[in-house]
Short mmCIF file of C-alpha atoms in Angstrom, two decimals:
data_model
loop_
_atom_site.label_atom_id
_atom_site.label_comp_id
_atom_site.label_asym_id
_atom_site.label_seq_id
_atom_site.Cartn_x
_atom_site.Cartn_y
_atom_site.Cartn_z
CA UNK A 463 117.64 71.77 187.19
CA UNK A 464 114.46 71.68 185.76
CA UNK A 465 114.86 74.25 182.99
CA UNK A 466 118.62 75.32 181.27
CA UNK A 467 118.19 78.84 179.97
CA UNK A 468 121.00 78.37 178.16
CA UNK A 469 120.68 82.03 176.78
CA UNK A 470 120.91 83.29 180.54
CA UNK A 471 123.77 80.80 181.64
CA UNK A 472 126.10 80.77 179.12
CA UNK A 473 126.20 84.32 178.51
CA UNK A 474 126.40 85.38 182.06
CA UNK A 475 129.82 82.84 182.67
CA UNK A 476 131.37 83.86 178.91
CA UNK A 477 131.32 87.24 180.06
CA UNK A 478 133.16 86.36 183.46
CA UNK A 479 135.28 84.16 181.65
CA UNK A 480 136.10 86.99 179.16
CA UNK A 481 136.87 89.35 181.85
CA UNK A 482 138.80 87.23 184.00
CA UNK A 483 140.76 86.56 180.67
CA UNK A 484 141.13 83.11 181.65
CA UNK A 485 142.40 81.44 178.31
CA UNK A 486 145.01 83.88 177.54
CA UNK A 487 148.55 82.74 177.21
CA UNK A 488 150.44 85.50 179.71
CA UNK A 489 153.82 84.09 180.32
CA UNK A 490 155.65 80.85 178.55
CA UNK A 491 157.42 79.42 181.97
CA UNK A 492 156.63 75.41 182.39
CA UNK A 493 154.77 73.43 180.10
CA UNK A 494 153.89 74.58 177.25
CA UNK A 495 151.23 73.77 174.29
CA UNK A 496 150.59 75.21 171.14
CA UNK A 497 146.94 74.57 169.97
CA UNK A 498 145.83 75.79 166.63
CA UNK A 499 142.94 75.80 163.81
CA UNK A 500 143.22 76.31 160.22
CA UNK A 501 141.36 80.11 160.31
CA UNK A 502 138.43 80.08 158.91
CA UNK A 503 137.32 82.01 155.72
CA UNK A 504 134.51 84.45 157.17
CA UNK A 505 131.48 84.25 154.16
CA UNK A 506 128.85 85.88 154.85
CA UNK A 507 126.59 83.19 155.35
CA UNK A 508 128.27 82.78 158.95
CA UNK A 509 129.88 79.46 160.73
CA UNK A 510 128.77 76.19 159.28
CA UNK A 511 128.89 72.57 160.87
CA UNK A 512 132.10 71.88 159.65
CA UNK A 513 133.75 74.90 161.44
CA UNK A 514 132.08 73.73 164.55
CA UNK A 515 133.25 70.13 164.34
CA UNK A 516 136.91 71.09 163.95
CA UNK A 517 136.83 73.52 166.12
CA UNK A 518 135.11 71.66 168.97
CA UNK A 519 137.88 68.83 168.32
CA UNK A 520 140.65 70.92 168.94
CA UNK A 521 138.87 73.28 171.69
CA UNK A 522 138.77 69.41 173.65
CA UNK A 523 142.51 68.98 172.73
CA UNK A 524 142.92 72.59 174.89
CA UNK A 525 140.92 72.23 178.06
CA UNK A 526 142.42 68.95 178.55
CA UNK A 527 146.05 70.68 178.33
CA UNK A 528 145.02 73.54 180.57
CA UNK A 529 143.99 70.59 182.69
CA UNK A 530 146.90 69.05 182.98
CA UNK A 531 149.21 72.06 183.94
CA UNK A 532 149.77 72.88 179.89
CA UNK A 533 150.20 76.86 179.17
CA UNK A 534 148.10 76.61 176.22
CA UNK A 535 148.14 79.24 173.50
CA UNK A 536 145.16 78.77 171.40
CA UNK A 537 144.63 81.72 168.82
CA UNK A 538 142.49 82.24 166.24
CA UNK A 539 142.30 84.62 163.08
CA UNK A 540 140.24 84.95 159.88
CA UNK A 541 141.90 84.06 156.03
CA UNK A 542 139.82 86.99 154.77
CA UNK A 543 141.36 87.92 151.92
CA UNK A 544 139.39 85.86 148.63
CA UNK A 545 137.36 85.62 145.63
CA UNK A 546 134.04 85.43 147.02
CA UNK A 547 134.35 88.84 149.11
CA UNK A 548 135.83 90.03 145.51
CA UNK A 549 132.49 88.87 143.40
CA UNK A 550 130.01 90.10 146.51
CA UNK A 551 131.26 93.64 146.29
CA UNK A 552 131.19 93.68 142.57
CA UNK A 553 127.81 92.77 142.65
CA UNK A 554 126.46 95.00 145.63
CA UNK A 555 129.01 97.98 145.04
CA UNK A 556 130.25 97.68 148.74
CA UNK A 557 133.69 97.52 149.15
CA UNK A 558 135.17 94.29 150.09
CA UNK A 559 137.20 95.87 153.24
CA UNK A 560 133.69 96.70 154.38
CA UNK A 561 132.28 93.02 153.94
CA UNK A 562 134.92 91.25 155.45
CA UNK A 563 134.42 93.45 158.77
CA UNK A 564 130.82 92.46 158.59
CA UNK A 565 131.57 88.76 158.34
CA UNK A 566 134.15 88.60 160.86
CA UNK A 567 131.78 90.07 163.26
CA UNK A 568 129.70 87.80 162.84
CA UNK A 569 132.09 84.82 163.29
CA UNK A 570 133.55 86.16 166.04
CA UNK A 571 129.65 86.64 167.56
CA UNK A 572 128.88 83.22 166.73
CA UNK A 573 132.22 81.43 167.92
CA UNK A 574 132.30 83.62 171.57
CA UNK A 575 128.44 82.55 171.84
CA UNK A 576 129.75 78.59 171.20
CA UNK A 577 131.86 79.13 174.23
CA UNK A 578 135.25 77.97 172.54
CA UNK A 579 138.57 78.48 174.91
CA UNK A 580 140.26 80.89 172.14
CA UNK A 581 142.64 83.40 173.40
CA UNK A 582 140.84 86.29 171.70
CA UNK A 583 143.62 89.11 172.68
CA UNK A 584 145.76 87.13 169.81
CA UNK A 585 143.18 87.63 166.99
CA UNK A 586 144.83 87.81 163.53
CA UNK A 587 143.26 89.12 160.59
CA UNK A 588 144.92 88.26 157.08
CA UNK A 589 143.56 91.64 155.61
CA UNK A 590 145.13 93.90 158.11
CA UNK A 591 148.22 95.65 156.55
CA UNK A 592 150.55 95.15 160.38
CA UNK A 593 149.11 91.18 159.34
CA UNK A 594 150.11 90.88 155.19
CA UNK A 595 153.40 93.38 156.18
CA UNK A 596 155.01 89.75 157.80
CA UNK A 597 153.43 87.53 154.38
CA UNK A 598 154.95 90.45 151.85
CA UNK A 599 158.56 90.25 154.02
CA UNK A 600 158.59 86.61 153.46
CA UNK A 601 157.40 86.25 149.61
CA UNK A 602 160.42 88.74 149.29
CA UNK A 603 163.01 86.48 150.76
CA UNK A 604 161.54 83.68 148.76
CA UNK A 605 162.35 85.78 145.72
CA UNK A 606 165.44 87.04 146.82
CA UNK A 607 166.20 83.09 146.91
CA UNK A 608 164.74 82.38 143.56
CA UNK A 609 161.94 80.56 144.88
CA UNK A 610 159.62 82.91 143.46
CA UNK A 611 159.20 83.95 140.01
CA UNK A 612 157.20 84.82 137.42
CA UNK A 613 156.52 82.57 133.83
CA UNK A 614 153.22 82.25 131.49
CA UNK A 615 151.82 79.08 132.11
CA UNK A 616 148.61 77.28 131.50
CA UNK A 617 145.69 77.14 133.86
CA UNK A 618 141.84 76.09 134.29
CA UNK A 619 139.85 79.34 133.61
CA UNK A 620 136.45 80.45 134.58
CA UNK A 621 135.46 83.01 132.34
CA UNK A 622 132.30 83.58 135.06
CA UNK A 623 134.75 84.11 138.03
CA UNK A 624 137.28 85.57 135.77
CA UNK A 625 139.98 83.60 138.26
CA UNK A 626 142.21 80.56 137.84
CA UNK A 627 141.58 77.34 139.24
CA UNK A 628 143.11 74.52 140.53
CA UNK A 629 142.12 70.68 139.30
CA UNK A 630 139.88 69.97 142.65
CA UNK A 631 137.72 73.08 141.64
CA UNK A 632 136.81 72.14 138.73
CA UNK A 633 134.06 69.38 138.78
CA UNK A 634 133.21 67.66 135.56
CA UNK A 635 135.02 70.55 133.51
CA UNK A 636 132.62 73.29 135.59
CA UNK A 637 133.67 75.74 138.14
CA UNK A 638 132.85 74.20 141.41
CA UNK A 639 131.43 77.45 142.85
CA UNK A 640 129.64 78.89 140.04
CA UNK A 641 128.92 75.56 137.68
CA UNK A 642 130.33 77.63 134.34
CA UNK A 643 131.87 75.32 131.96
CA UNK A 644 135.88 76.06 132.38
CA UNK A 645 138.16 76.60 129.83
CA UNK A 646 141.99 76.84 129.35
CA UNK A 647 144.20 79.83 129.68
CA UNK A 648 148.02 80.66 129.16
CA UNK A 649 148.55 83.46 131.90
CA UNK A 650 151.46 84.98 133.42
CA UNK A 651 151.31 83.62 137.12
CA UNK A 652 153.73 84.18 140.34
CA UNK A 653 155.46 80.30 140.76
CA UNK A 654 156.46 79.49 144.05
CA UNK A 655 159.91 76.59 143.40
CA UNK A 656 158.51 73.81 145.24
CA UNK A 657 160.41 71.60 142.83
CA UNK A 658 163.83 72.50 144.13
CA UNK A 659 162.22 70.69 147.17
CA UNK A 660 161.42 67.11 145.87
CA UNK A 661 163.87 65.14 146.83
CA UNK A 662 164.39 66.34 150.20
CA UNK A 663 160.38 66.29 150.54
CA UNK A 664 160.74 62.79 149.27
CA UNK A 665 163.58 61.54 151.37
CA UNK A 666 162.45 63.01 155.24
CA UNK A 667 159.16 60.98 154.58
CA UNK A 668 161.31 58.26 156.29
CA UNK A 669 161.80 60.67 159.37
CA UNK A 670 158.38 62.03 160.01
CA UNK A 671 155.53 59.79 162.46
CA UNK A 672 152.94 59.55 159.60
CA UNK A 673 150.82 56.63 158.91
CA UNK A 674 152.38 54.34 156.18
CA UNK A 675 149.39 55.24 154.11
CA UNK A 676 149.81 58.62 154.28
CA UNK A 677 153.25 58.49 153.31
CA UNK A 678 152.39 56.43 149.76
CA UNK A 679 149.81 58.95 148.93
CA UNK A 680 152.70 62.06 149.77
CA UNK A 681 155.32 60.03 147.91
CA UNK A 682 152.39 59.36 145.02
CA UNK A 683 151.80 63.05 144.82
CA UNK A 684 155.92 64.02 144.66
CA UNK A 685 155.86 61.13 142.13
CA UNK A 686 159.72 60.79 142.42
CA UNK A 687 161.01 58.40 138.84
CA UNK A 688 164.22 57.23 138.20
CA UNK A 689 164.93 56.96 134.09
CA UNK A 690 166.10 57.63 130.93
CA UNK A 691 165.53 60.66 128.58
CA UNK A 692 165.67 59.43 124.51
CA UNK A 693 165.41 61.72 121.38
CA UNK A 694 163.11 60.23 118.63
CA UNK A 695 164.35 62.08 115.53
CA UNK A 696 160.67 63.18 113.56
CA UNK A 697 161.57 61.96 109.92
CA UNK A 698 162.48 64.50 107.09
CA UNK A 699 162.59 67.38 109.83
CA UNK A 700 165.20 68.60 112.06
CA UNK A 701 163.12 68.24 114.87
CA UNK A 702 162.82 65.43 117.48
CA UNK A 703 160.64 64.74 120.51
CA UNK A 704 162.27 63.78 123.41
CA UNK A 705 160.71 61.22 126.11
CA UNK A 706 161.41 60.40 129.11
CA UNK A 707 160.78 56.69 130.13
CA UNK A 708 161.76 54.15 133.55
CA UNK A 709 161.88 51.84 131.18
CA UNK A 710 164.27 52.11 128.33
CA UNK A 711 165.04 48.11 128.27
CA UNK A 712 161.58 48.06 126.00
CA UNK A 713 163.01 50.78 123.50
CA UNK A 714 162.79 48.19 120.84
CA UNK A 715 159.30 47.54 121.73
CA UNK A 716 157.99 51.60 121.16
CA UNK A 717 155.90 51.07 118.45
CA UNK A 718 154.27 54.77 118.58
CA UNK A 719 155.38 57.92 120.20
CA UNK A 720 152.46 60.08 121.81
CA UNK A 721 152.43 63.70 122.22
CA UNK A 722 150.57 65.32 124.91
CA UNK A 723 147.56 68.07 123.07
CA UNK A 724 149.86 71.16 124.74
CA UNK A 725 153.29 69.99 123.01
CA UNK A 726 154.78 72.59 121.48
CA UNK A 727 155.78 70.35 118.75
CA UNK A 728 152.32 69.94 117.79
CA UNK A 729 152.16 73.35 116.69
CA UNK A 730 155.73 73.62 115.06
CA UNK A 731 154.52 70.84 112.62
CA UNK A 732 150.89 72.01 111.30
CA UNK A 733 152.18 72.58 108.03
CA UNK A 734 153.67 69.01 108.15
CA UNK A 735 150.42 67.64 109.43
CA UNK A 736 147.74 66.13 107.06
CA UNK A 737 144.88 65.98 108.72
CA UNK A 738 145.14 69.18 110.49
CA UNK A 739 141.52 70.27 111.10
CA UNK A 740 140.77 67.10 112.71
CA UNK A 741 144.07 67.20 115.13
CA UNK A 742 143.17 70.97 115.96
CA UNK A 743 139.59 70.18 116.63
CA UNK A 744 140.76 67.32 118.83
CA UNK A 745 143.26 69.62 120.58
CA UNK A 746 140.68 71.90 121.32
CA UNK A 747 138.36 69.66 122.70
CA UNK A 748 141.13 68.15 125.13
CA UNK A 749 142.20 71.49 126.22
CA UNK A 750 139.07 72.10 128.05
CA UNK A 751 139.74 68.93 130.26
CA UNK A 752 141.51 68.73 133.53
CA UNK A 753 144.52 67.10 134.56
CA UNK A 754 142.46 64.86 136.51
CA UNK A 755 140.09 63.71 134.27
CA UNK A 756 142.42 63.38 131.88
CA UNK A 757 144.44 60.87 133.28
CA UNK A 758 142.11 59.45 136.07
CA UNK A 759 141.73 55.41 136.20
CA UNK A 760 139.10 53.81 134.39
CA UNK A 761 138.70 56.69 132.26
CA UNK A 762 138.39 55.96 128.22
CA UNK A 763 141.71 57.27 126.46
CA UNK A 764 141.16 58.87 123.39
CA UNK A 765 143.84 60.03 120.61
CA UNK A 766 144.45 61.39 116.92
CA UNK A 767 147.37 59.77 114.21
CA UNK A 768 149.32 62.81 113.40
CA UNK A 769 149.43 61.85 109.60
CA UNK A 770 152.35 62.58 107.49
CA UNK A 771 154.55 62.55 111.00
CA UNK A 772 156.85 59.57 111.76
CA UNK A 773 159.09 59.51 114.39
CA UNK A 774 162.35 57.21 114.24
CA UNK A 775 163.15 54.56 116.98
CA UNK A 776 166.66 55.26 117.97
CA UNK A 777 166.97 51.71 119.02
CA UNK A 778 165.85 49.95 115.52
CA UNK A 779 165.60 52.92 113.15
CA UNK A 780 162.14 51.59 112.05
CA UNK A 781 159.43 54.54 111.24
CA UNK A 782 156.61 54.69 113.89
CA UNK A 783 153.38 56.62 114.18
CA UNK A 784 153.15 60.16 116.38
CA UNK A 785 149.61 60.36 118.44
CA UNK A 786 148.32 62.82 120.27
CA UNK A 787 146.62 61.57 123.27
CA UNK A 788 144.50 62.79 126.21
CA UNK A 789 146.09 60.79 128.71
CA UNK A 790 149.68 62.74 128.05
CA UNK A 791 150.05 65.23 130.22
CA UNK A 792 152.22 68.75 129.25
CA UNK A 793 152.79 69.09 132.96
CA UNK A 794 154.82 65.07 133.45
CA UNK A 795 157.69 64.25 132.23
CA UNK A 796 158.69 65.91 128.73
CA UNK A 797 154.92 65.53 127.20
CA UNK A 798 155.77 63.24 125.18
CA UNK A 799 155.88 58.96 125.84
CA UNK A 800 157.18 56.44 123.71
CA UNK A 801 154.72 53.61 123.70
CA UNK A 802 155.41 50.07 124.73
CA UNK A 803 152.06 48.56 124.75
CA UNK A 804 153.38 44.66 125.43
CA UNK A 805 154.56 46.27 128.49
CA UNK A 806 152.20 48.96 129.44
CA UNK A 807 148.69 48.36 130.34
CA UNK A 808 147.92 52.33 129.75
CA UNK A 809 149.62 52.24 125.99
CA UNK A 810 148.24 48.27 125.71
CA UNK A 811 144.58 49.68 125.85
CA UNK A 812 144.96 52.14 123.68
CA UNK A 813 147.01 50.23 121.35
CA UNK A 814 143.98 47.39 121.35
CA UNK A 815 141.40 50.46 120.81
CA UNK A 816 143.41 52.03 117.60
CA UNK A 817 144.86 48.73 116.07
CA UNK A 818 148.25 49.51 116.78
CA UNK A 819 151.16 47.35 116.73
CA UNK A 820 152.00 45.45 120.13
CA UNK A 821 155.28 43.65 120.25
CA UNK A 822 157.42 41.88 123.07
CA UNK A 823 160.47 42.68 123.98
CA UNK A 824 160.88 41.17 128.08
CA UNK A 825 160.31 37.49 128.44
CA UNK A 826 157.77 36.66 130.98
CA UNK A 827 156.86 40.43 130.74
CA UNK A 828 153.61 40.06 128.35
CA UNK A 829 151.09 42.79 129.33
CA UNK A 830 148.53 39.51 129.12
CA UNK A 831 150.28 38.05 131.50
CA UNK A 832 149.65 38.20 135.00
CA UNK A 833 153.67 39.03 135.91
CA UNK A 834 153.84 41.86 133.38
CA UNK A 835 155.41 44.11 135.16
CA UNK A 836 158.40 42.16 136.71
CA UNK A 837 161.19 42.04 135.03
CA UNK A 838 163.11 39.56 132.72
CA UNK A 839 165.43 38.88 130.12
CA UNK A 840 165.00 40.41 126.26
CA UNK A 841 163.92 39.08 123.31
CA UNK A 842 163.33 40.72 120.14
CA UNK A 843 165.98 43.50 120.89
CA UNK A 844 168.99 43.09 118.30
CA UNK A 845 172.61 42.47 120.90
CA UNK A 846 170.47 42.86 123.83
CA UNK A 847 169.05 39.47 123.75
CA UNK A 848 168.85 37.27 126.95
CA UNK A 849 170.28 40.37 128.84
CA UNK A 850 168.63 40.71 132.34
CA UNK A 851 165.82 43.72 131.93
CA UNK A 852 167.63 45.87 134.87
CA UNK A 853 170.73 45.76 133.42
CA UNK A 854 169.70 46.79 129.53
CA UNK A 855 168.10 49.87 130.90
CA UNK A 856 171.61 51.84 130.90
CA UNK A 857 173.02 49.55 128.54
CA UNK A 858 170.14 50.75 125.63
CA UNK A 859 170.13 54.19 127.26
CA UNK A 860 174.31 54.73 126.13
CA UNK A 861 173.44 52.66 123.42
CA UNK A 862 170.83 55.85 121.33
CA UNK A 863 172.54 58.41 123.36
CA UNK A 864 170.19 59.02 125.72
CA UNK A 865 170.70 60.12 129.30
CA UNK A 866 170.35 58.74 132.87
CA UNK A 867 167.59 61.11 134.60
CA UNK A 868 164.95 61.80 138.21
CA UNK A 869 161.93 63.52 137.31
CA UNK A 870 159.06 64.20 139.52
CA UNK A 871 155.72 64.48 139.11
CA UNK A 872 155.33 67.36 141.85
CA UNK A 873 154.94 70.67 139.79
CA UNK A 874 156.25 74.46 141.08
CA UNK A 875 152.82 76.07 142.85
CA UNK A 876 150.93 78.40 140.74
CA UNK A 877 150.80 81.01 143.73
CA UNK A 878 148.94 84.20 142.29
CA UNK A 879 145.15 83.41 141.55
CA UNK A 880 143.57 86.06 143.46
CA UNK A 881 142.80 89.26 141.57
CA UNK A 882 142.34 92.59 143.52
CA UNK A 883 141.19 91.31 147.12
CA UNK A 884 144.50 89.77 147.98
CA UNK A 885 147.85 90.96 149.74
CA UNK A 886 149.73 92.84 146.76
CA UNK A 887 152.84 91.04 145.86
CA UNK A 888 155.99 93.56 146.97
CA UNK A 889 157.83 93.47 143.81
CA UNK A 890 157.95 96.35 140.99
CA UNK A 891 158.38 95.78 137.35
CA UNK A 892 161.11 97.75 135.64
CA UNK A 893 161.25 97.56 132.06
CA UNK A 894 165.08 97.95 132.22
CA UNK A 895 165.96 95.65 135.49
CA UNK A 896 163.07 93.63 135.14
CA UNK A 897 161.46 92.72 139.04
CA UNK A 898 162.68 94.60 141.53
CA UNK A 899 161.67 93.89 145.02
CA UNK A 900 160.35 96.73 147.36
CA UNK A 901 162.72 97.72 150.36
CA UNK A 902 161.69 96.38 153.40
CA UNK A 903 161.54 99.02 155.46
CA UNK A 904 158.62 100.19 152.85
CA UNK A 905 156.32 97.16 153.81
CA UNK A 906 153.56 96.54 153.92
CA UNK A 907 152.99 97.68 150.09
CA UNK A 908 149.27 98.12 150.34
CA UNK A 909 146.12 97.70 148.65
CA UNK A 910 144.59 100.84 146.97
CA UNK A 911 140.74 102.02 147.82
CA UNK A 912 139.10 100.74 144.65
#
């Protein structure tokens, strides 16, 4: 063939195909294979390359199936519901249930025209009512399981977008789709208990046929700890911060306690606080940051001497300094670390940066040393002397009254950041019963023409 009109071709056997319905999934006798693609968001700038790769990736993985006797079902369906829709219509004054049937048009113009094996009669759309009905029913059960609730909690905020985001959408402390400088917000948002989870996400790792490396980088993200949780008593107050730490066999090495910027505690002892300007300005400044940059390797730490505060070592009873510090999360832990910067190369740099005191407590565990973090036996810890590090953890942990713990670093998932163009959550505030969920046989609940 000298000449491919592919405009002639193409559309002349999509039709047939089309009519002949060829890639629909009629019955489910024999083989079966389900094939399916993360639905694209329809903007209405239309498909981009990276739809296309995908797509063509998994269209392969179909043919081949159909090929080999496989009853494929391979659907496909538009996440339509989102900010961007939101902002356009705002901006242009048409509404967004208009837009998104303009943009899914398109897409579906564009992906037929590609030639992709999709069984089209199974089209989903995550705007249609008979669609978010099915996504309302099952929030509800979540809630009727208390895996869904409501708190106030603090979030990146882009007073552009007027929307919350999460840590990967905010790029060097701007909103990645607008580039306004974010700041941070304490909002009432849905939770979805992901928490209640950990373990069980932690332990069927072992069961599942992922990579190895994949299953670090899950297990670093669940961030699963095994410790102890130790009250520092905050001299001349009735208050005390409590830590949580793996390692309480260095208790008598926590020189200085650190405070994340968000502790409450931080607050509760202004009036305490001598320098208060400068720990509020600092505070501030921090709160703007993300979680990410805050903590991310390489990264200088910074921190501010909470002066007039000293916090008692439970272990010794010697008077320490209270810090806060940017690398202290809110979010980990309790907020709060007791600092052990022989033994820590986090608390050792900033320890070296703010002339604090660094003392050993594990032989042959000398953050200068290149088997610093293996254990050994104690020195410089009262009775505890020459005992093997493992063992002193519960030993010094009964010994201040502290308590054997798991924490994870996996936090509950902030679930409600869209703001009008978004399935309504079914639920009903009473000011009497508080939430009340909305009978099922009254879903969909749905959005009202605005």
């Amino acid at each position: 063939m000298k000449n491919y009109d592919h405009n002639k071709i193409e559309k002349k056997w999509q039709k047939e195909w089309e009519k002949k319905k060829i890639y629909q999934a009629k019955n489910f006798k024999g083989k079966k294979f389900y094939s399916l693609i993360e639905f694209p968001y329809p903007s209405g700038a239309g498909l981009h390359v990276g739809h296309i790769r995908s797509n063509t990736a998994i269209d392969i993985i179909s043919r081949k199936k159909r090929m080999g006797g496989y009853n494929v079902l391979y659907p496909i369906g538009w996440d339509a519901f989102g900010l961007p829709t939101e902002n356009y219509a705002i901006k242009t004054g048409i509404s967004p249930e208009k837009v998104t049937k303009q943009n899914t048009d398109t897409f579906r113009k564009q992906l037929k025209a590609l030639g992709f094996s999709f069984d089209w009669s199974r089209e989903v759309n995550t705007t249609d009512p008979s669609y978010y009905k099915w996504t309302q029913w099952i929030f509800l059960q979540m809630f009727k399981k208390g895996l869904a609730y409501k708190q106030k909690t603090t979030i990146n905020w882009c007073p552009s977008c007027k929307i919350g985001l999460a840590n990967e959408e905010v790029v060097e402390g701007k909103c990645e789709r607008c580039g306004t400088e974010t700041t941070k917000k304490e909002k009432e948002q849905w939770m979805l208990a992901i928490t209640k989870y950990a373990d069980r996400l932690d332990k069927d790792l072992d069961d599942v046929d992922y990579l190895e490396k994949i299953k670090i980088q899950q297990r670093n993200w669940i961030g699963k700890s095994e410790g102890s949780e130790i009250e520092f008593r905050i001299k001349n107050s009735d208050k005390s911060i409590n830590v949580f730490t793996t390692r309480a066999d260095t208790l008598f090495g926590a020189t200085y306690v650190v405070l994340a910027p968000e502790h409450s505690l931080v607050q509760e002892l202004k009036g305490n606080i001598e320098n208060w300007k400068e720990v509020e300005e600092y505070v501030n400044k921090i709160k703007n940051k993300t979680d990410i940059d805050r903590t991310a390797e390489g990264k200088e730490k910074t921190g501010i001497e909470l002066k007039g505060i000293k916090a008692i070592n439970p272990a010794n009873n010697e008077e320490i300094p209270v810090w806060v510090a940017d690398y202290v999360l809110a979010s980990y832990g309790t907020g709060a670390v007791m600092a052990v910067p022989a033994h820590d190369e986090r608390d050792y740099e900033f320890a070296k940066k703010y002339g604090l005191e660094i003392k050993e407590v594990v032989l042959g565990g000398d953050i200068n040393k290149e088997a610093y973090l293996d254990d050994g036996k104690l020195i410089n810890s009262d009775k505890f002397d020459s005992i093997p590090s493992e063992d002193a953890r519960k030993e010094i942990t009964k010994f201040v009254g502290g308590k054997i713990v798991t924490k994870y670093k996996l936090r509950d998932w902030v679930f409600s950041r869209q703001r009008y163009w978004g399935e309504p959550i079914p639920l009903i505030y009473c000011s009497s019963c508080g939430w009340v969920p909305v009978s099922e046989k009254d879903l969909p609940v749905k959005l009202p023409k605005v």
